[in-house]
mmCIF file of C-alpha atoms and ligand atoms in Angstrom:
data_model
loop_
_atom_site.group_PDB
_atom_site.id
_atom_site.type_symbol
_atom_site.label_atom_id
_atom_site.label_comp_id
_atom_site.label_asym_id
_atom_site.label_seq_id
_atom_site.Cartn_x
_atom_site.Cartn_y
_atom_site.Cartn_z
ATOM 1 C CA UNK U 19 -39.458 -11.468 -1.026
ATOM 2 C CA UNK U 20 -37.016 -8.796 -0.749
ATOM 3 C CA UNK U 21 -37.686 -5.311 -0.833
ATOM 4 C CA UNK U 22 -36.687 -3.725 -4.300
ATOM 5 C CA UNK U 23 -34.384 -1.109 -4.960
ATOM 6 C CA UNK U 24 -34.613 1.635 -6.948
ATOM 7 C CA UNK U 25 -31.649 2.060 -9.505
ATOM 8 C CA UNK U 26 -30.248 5.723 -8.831
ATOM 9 C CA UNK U 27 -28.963 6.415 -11.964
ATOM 10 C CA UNK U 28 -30.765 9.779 -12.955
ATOM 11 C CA UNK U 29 -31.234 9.311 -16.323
ATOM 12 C CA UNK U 30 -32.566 5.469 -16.185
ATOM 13 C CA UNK U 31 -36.168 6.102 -16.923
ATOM 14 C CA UNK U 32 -35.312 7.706 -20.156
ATOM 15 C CA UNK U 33 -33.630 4.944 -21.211
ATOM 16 C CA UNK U 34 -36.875 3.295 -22.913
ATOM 17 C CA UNK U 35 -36.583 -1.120 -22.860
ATOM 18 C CA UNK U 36 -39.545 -3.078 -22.854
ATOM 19 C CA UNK U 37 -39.318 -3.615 -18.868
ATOM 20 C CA UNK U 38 -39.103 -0.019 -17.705
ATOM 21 C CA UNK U 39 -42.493 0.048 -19.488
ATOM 22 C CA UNK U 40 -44.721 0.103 -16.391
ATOM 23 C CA UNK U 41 -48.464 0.651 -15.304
ATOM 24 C CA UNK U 42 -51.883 0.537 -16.023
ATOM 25 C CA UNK U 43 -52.721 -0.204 -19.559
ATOM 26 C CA UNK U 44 -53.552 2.610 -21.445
ATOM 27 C CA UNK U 45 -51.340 4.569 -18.945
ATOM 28 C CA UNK U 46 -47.981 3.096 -19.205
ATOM 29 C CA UNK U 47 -44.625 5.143 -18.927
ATOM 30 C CA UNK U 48 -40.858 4.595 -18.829
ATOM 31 C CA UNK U 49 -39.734 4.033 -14.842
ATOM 32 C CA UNK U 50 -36.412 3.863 -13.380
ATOM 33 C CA UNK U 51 -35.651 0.269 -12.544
ATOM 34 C CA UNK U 52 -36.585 -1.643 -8.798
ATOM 35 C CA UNK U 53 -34.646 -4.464 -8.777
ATOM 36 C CA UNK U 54 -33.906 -6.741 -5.409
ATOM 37 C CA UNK U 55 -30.317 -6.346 -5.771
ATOM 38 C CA UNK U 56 -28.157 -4.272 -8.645
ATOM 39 C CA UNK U 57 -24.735 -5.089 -9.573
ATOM 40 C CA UNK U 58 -22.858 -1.818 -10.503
ATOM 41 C CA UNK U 59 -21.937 1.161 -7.825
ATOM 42 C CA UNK U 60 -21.994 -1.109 -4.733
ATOM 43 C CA UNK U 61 -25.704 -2.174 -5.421
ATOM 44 C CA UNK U 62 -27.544 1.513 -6.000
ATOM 45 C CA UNK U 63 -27.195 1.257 -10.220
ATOM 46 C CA UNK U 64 -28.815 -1.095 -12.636
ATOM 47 C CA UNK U 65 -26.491 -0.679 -15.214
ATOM 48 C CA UNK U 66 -22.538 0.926 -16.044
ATOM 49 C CA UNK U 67 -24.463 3.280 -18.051
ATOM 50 C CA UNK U 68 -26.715 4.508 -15.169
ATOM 51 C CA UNK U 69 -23.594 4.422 -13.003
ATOM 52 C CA UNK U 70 -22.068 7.099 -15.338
ATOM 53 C CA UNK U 71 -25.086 8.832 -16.054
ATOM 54 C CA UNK U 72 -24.878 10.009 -12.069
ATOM 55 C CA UNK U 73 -21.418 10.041 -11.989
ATOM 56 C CA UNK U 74 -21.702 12.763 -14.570
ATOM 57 C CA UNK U 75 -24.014 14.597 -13.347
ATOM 58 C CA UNK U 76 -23.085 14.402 -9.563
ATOM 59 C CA UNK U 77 -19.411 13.028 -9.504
ATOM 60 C CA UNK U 78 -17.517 16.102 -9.173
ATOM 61 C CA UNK U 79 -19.858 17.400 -6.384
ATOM 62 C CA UNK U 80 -19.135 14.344 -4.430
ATOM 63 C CA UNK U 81 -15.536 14.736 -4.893
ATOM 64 C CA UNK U 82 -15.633 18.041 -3.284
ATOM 65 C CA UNK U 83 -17.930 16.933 -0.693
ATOM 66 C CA UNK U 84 -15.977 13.926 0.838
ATOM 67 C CA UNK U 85 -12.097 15.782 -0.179
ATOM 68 C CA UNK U 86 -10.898 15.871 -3.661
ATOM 69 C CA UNK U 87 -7.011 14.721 -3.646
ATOM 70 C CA UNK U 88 -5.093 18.080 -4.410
ATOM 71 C CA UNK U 89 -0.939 15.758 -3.938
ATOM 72 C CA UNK U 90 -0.464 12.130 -5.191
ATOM 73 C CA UNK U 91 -0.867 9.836 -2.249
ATOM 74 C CA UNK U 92 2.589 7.239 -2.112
ATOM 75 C CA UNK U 93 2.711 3.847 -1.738
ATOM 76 C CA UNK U 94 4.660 2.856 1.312
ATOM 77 C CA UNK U 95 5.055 -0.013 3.849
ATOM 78 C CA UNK U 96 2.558 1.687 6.059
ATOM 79 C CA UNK U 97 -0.093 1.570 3.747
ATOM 80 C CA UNK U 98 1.007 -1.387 0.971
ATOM 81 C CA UNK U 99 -1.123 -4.288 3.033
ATOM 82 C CA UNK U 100 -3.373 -6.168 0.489
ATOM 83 C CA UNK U 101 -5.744 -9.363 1.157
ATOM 84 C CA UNK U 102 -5.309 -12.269 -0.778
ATOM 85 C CA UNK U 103 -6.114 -15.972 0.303
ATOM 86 C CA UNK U 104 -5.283 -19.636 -0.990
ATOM 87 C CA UNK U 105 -7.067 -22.134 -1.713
ATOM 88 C CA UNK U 106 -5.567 -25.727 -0.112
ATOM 89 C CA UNK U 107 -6.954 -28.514 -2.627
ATOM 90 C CA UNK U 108 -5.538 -31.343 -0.547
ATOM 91 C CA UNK U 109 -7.339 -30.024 3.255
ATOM 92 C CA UNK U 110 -10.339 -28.267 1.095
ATOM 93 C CA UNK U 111 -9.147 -25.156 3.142
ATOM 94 C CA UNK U 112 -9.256 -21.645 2.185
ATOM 95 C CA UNK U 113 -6.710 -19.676 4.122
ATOM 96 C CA UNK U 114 -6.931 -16.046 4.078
ATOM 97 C CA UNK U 115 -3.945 -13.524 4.548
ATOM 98 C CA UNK U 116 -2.866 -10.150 4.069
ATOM 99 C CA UNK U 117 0.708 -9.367 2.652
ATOM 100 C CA UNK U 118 2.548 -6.237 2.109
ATOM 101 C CA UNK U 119 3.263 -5.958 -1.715
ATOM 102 C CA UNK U 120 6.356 -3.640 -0.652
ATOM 103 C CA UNK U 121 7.890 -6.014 1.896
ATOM 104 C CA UNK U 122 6.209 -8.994 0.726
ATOM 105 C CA UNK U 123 5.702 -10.069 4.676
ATOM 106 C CA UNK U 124 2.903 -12.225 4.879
ATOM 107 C CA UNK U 125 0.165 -12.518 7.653
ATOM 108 C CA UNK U 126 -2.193 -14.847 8.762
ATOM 109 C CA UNK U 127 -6.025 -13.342 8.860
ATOM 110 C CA UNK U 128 -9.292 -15.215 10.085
ATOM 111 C CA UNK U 129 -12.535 -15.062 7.238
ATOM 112 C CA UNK U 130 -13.834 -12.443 9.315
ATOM 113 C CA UNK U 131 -10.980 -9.912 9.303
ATOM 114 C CA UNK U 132 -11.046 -11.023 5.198
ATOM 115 C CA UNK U 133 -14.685 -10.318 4.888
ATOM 116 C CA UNK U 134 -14.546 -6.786 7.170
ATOM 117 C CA UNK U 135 -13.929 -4.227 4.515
ATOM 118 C CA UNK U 136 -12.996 -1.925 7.491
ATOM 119 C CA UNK U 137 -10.582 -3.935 8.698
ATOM 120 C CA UNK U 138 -7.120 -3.498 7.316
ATOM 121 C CA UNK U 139 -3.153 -2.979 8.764
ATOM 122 C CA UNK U 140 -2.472 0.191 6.571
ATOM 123 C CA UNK U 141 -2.164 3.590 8.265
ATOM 124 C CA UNK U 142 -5.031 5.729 7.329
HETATM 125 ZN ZN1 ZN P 229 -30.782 2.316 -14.046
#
């Protein structure tokens, strides 16, 4: 089995359903949430609400820390490259590409360079 997570949303614990109910019998509280895997907030909330519940409380501190945006940034060639693929009914193929939605050029990437987040042609 998988380790479990704990949902970082800080106010989950006061949110009081039936399964954040846990412990010994006469000794129960209300605990965050340990799941194996969370959906919202790239895996570290259980919920949208626990997502905003940090957000709140930490979102503008987190801003600061990794660079708030103080000019609009501009979408150019240089940095308009987006991943798409298609899906080939006939061959069963999926065929993975990036195109620039300013130029509309097209080009051809491997499932790897798809599935590396990192990996893009846009200038940084
Ligand atoms: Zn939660």
């Amino acid at each position: 089995m998988s380790e479990l997570k704990l949902c970082q949303g800080s106010k989950c614990h006061t949110y009081n359903t039936k399964d954040r109910l846990k412990g010994q019998k006469d000794n129960k509280t209300y605990q965050t949430r340990r799941r194996s895997s969370m959906y919202y907030g790239s895996g570290n909330f259980c919920s949208m609400n626990c997502q905003n519940d940090w957000f709140n409380d930490f979102g503008d501190r987190a801003i600061d820390h990794f660079g708030r945006l103080t000019e609009p940034k501009h979408l150019t060639e240089e940095n308009a490259w987006v991943k798409g693929y298609d899906w080939h009914h006939i061959t069963d193929e999926c065929q993975h590409h990036t195109i620039n939605i300013i130029t509309k050029e097209q080009r051809p990437l491997t499932q790897a360079q798809y599935n590396d987040t990192n990996y893009t042609l846009n200038e940084r």
